[in-house]
Amino acid sequence: MMQDNELTEKIIGCAIEVHRNLGPGLLESIYEKALCYELESKGLLYKNQVIVPVMYKNTCLGDFRLDLVVEDRVIVELKAVERNDPVFKAQLMSYMKLTDKKLGLLINFNVPLLKDGITRVIL
């Protein structure tokens, strides 16, 4: 099995390839489709738009939607926004806690250099 660092490097490499080809300024949904294409081309398993119910004492309080889960280990939350609001990181951390995933990537494609738009989160 691939190590966490190697896996996140591959995911980030795919995101960089998408950003290199498309640049900033497009809709998040376009980046998501392009990233799925790149992940597939690298042989990485992923699920996109994963619906996860929020349970409390056997009651469903609602649900949320994950942009991507790669290799059933890394939650990838995509953005295409002017500013990286701290609420996005909090959102990713909530998703990670509720799904018991220890590793997450927040990727904002709306930046001149993609490395400035990537946040790695470990719980």
Coordinates of N, CA and C in Angstrom, one line a residue:
M1 N 0.8 -1.2 0.0 CA 0.0 0.0 0.0 C 0.9 1.3 0.0
M2 N 0.5 2.2 -0.7 CA 1.2 3.5 -0.9 C 1.2 4.3 0.5
Q3 N 2.3 4.9 0.8 CA 2.4 5.7 2.0 C 1.6 7.0 1.9
D4 N 1.1 7.6 3.0 CA 0.3 8.8 2.9 C 1.0 9.9 2.2
N5 N 2.3 10.1 2.5 CA 3.0 11.2 1.8 C 3.1 11.0 0.3
E6 N 3.3 9.8 -0.1 CA 3.4 9.5 -1.6 C 2.0 9.7 -2.2
L7 N 1.0 9.3 -1.5 CA -0.4 9.4 -2.1 C -0.7 10.9 -2.2
T8 N -0.5 11.7 -1.2 CA -0.8 13.1 -1.3 C 0.1 13.8 -2.3
E9 N 1.3 13.4 -2.5 CA 2.2 13.9 -3.5 C 1.6 13.7 -4.9
K10 N 1.1 12.4 -5.1 CA 0.5 12.1 -6.4 C -0.8 12.9 -6.7
I11 N -1.6 13.1 -5.6 CA -2.8 13.9 -5.8 C -2.5 15.3 -6.1
I12 N -1.5 15.9 -5.4 CA -1.1 17.3 -5.6 C -0.5 17.4 -7.0
G13 N 0.3 16.4 -7.5 CA 0.8 16.4 -8.8 C -0.3 16.4 -9.9
C14 N -1.3 15.7 -9.6 CA -2.5 15.7 -10.5 C -3.1 17.1 -10.6
A15 N -3.3 17.7 -9.4 CA -3.9 19.0 -9.3 C -3.0 20.1 -10.0
I16 N -1.7 19.9 -9.9 CA -0.8 20.9 -10.5 C -0.9 20.7 -12.0
E17 N -1.1 19.5 -12.5 CA -1.2 19.3 -14.0 C -2.5 19.9 -14.5
V18 N -3.6 19.8 -13.7 CA -4.9 20.5 -14.0 C -4.7 22.0 -14.1
H19 N -4.0 22.5 -13.1 CA -3.9 24.0 -13.0 C -2.9 24.5 -14.1
R20 N -1.9 23.7 -14.4 CA -1.0 24.1 -15.5 C -1.8 24.2 -16.9
N21 N -2.7 23.3 -17.1 CA -3.5 23.3 -18.3 C -4.6 24.2 -18.4
L22 N -5.3 24.4 -17.2 CA -6.5 25.3 -17.2 C -6.3 26.6 -16.6
G23 N -5.3 26.8 -15.7 CA -5.1 28.1 -15.1 C -6.2 28.4 -14.1
P24 N -6.1 29.6 -13.5 CA -7.2 30.0 -12.5 C -8.4 30.6 -13.2
G25 N -9.5 30.8 -12.5 CA -10.6 31.5 -13.0 C -11.8 30.7 -13.6
L26 N -11.8 29.4 -13.4 CA -12.9 28.6 -13.9 C -13.8 28.1 -12.8
L27 N -14.9 27.5 -13.1 CA -15.7 26.9 -12.1 C -15.1 25.7 -11.4
E28 N -15.5 25.6 -10.1 CA -15.0 24.4 -9.3 C -15.3 23.1 -10.0
S29 N -16.5 23.0 -10.6 CA -16.9 21.7 -11.2 C -16.0 21.3 -12.3
I30 N -15.5 22.3 -13.1 CA -14.6 22.0 -14.2 C -13.3 21.4 -13.6
Y31 N -12.7 22.0 -12.6 CA -11.5 21.5 -12.0 C -11.7 20.1 -11.4
E32 N -12.9 19.9 -10.8 CA -13.2 18.6 -10.3 C -13.1 17.5 -11.4
K33 N -13.8 17.8 -12.5 CA -13.8 16.8 -13.6 C -12.4 16.6 -14.2
A34 N -11.6 17.6 -14.3 CA -10.3 17.5 -14.8 C -9.4 16.7 -13.8
L35 N -9.6 17.0 -12.5 CA -8.8 16.3 -11.5 C -9.1 14.8 -11.5
C36 N -10.4 14.5 -11.7 CA -10.8 13.1 -11.7 C -10.1 12.4 -12.9
Y37 N -10.1 13.1 -14.1 CA -9.4 12.6 -15.2 C -7.9 12.3 -14.9
E38 N -7.3 13.2 -14.3 CA -5.8 13.0 -13.9 C -5.6 11.9 -12.9
L39 N -6.5 11.8 -11.9 CA -6.4 10.7 -10.9 C -6.5 9.4 -11.6
E40 N -7.5 9.3 -12.5 CA -7.7 8.0 -13.2 C -6.5 7.7 -14.1
S41 N -5.9 8.7 -14.7 CA -4.8 8.4 -15.6 C -3.6 7.9 -14.8
K42 N -3.5 8.2 -13.5 CA -2.4 7.8 -12.7 C -2.8 6.5 -11.9
G43 N -3.9 5.9 -12.2 CA -4.3 4.7 -11.6 C -4.8 4.8 -10.2
L44 N -5.2 6.0 -9.8 CA -5.7 6.2 -8.4 C -7.2 6.0 -8.3
L45 N -7.6 5.3 -7.3 CA -9.0 5.1 -7.1 C -9.6 6.2 -6.4
Y46 N -10.8 6.7 -6.8 CA -11.4 7.8 -6.2 C -13.0 7.7 -6.3
K47 N -13.6 8.4 -5.4 CA -15.1 8.6 -5.5 C -15.3 10.1 -5.4
N48 N -16.2 10.6 -6.2 CA -16.5 12.0 -6.2 C -18.0 12.2 -5.8
Q49 N -18.2 13.4 -5.2 CA -19.5 13.8 -4.7 C -20.1 12.7 -3.8
V50 N -19.3 12.3 -2.8 CA -19.8 11.3 -1.9 C -20.7 11.9 -0.8
I51 N -21.9 11.4 -0.7 CA -22.8 11.9 0.3 C -22.6 11.1 1.6
V52 N -22.4 11.8 2.7 CA -22.2 11.2 4.0 C -23.3 11.8 5.0
P53 N -24.0 10.8 5.6 CA -25.0 11.3 6.6 C -24.4 11.7 7.9
V54 N -24.9 12.7 8.5 CA -24.5 13.1 9.9 C -25.4 12.5 10.9
M55 N -24.9 11.6 11.7 CA -25.7 10.8 12.7 C -25.5 11.4 14.1
Y56 N -26.6 11.4 14.8 CA -26.5 11.8 16.2 C -27.5 10.9 17.0
K57 N -27.1 10.1 17.9 CA -28.0 9.2 18.6 C -29.0 8.5 17.8
N58 N -28.5 7.8 16.7 CA -29.4 7.1 15.8 C -30.3 8.0 15.0
T59 N -30.1 9.3 15.0 CA -30.9 10.2 14.2 C -30.1 10.9 13.1
C60 N -30.5 10.9 11.9 CA -29.8 11.6 10.9 C -30.1 13.1 10.9
L61 N -29.1 13.9 11.2 CA -29.3 15.3 11.3 C -29.2 16.0 9.9
G62 N -28.9 15.2 8.9 CA -28.7 15.8 7.6 C -27.5 15.1 6.9
D63 N -27.0 15.6 5.8 CA -25.9 15.0 5.2 C -25.0 16.1 4.6
F64 N -23.8 15.7 4.2 CA -22.9 16.6 3.5 C -22.3 15.8 2.3
R65 N -21.7 16.6 1.4 CA -21.1 16.0 0.2 C -19.6 16.3 0.1
L66 N -18.9 15.2 0.0 CA -17.4 15.3 -0.1 C -17.1 15.5 -1.6
D67 N -16.2 16.4 -2.0 CA -15.8 16.6 -3.4 C -15.2 15.3 -3.9
L68 N -14.1 14.8 -3.2 CA -13.4 13.6 -3.6 C -12.9 12.9 -2.4
V69 N -12.9 11.5 -2.5 CA -12.2 10.7 -1.5 C -11.3 9.8 -2.4
V70 N -10.0 9.9 -2.2 CA -9.0 9.2 -3.0 C -8.4 8.0 -2.2
E71 N -8.4 6.9 -2.9 CA -7.9 5.6 -2.3 C -8.6 5.3 -0.9
D72 N -9.8 5.8 -0.7 CA -10.5 5.6 0.6 C -9.7 6.1 1.8
R73 N -8.8 7.1 1.5 CA -7.9 7.5 2.6 C -7.8 9.1 2.7
V74 N -7.9 9.7 1.6 CA -7.7 11.2 1.6 C -9.0 11.9 1.1
I75 N -9.5 12.8 1.9 CA -10.6 13.7 1.5 C -10.0 14.9 0.8
V76 N -10.4 15.2 -0.4 CA -10.0 16.3 -1.2 C -11.1 17.3 -1.3
E77 N -11.0 18.5 -0.8 CA -12.0 19.5 -0.9 C -11.5 20.5 -1.9
L78 N -12.3 20.8 -2.9 CA -11.9 21.7 -4.0 C -12.6 23.0 -3.9
K79 N -11.8 24.1 -4.2 CA -12.4 25.4 -4.2 C -11.9 26.1 -5.5
A80 N -12.6 27.2 -5.8 CA -12.1 28.1 -6.9 C -12.6 29.5 -6.5
V81 N -11.9 30.0 -5.4 CA -12.4 31.2 -4.8 C -11.2 32.3 -4.7
E82 N -11.6 33.5 -4.6 CA -10.7 34.6 -4.5 C -9.8 34.5 -3.3
R83 N -10.4 34.3 -2.1 CA -9.7 34.2 -0.9 C -9.9 32.9 -0.2
N84 N -8.9 32.3 0.4 CA -9.0 31.1 1.2 C -9.5 31.4 2.6
D85 N -10.8 31.3 2.8 CA -11.4 31.6 4.1 C -11.1 30.4 5.1
P86 N -10.8 30.8 6.3 CA -10.5 29.7 7.3 C -11.7 28.7 7.5
V87 N -12.9 29.1 7.1 CA -14.1 28.2 7.3 C -13.9 27.0 6.4
F88 N -13.2 27.1 5.3 CA -12.9 26.0 4.4 C -12.1 24.9 5.0
K89 N -11.1 25.3 5.8 CA -10.3 24.3 6.5 C -11.1 23.7 7.6
A90 N -11.9 24.5 8.3 CA -12.8 24.0 9.4 C -13.8 23.0 8.8
Q91 N -14.3 23.3 7.6 CA -15.2 22.4 6.9 C -14.5 21.0 6.6
L92 N -13.3 21.1 6.0 CA -12.6 19.9 5.7 C -12.3 19.1 7.0
M93 N -11.9 19.7 8.1 CA -11.7 19.0 9.3 C -12.9 18.4 9.9
S94 N -14.1 19.0 9.7 CA -15.3 18.4 10.1 C -15.6 17.1 9.3
Y95 N -15.4 17.2 8.0 CA -15.6 16.1 7.1 C -14.7 14.9 7.6
M96 N -13.4 15.3 7.9 CA -12.5 14.2 8.3 C -12.9 13.6 9.6
K97 N -13.3 14.4 10.5 CA -13.8 13.8 11.8 C -15.0 12.9 11.7
L98 N -15.9 13.3 10.9 CA -17.2 12.6 10.7 C -17.0 11.3 9.9
T99 N -16.0 11.2 9.1 CA -15.7 10.0 8.3 C -14.5 9.2 8.8
D100 N -13.9 9.7 9.9 CA -12.8 9.0 10.5 C -11.6 8.9 9.5
K101 N -11.4 9.9 8.7 CA -10.2 10.0 7.8 C -9.2 10.9 8.5
K102 N -7.9 10.5 8.4 CA -6.9 11.2 9.1 C -6.2 12.3 8.2
L103 N -6.5 12.2 6.9 CA -5.7 13.0 6.0 C -6.7 13.8 5.0
G104 N -6.4 15.1 4.8 CA -7.2 15.8 3.9 C -6.4 16.9 3.1
L105 N -6.9 17.2 2.0 CA -6.3 18.3 1.1 C -7.3 19.3 0.8
L106 N -7.0 20.5 1.0 CA -7.9 21.6 0.6 C -7.1 22.3 -0.6
I107 N -7.8 22.3 -1.8 CA -7.1 22.8 -3.0 C -7.9 23.9 -3.6
N108 N -7.4 25.1 -3.6 CA -8.0 26.3 -4.2 C -7.3 26.5 -5.6
F109 N -8.1 26.3 -6.7 CA -7.5 26.5 -8.0 C -7.4 27.9 -8.5
N110 N -8.1 28.9 -7.8 CA -8.2 30.2 -8.2 C -7.0 31.1 -7.7
V111 N -5.8 30.6 -7.9 CA -4.6 31.3 -7.5 C -3.6 31.2 -8.7
P112 N -2.6 32.2 -8.8 CA -1.6 32.2 -9.8 C -0.7 31.0 -9.7
L113 N -0.3 30.6 -8.5 CA 0.6 29.5 -8.3 C -0.2 28.5 -7.4
L114 N -0.4 27.3 -7.9 CA -1.2 26.3 -7.2 C -0.7 26.0 -5.8
K115 N 0.7 26.0 -5.7 CA 1.2 25.6 -4.4 C 0.8 26.6 -3.3
D116 N 0.4 27.8 -3.6 CA -0.2 28.7 -2.7 C -1.6 28.4 -2.3
G117 N -2.3 27.6 -3.1 CA -3.7 27.2 -2.9 C -3.9 25.9 -2.2
I118 N -2.8 25.2 -1.8 CA -2.9 23.9 -1.2 C -2.7 23.9 0.3
T119 N -3.6 23.3 1.0 CA -3.4 23.1 2.4 C -3.6 21.6 2.8
R120 N -2.6 21.1 3.4 CA -2.7 19.7 3.9 C -3.1 19.6 5.3
V121 N -4.1 18.8 5.6 CA -4.6 18.7 7.0 C -4.4 17.3 7.5
I122 N -3.9 17.1 8.7 CA -3.7 15.8 9.3 C -4.4 15.9 10.7
L123 N -5.2 14.9 11.0 CA -5.9 14.8 12.3 C -5.1 13.8 13.2

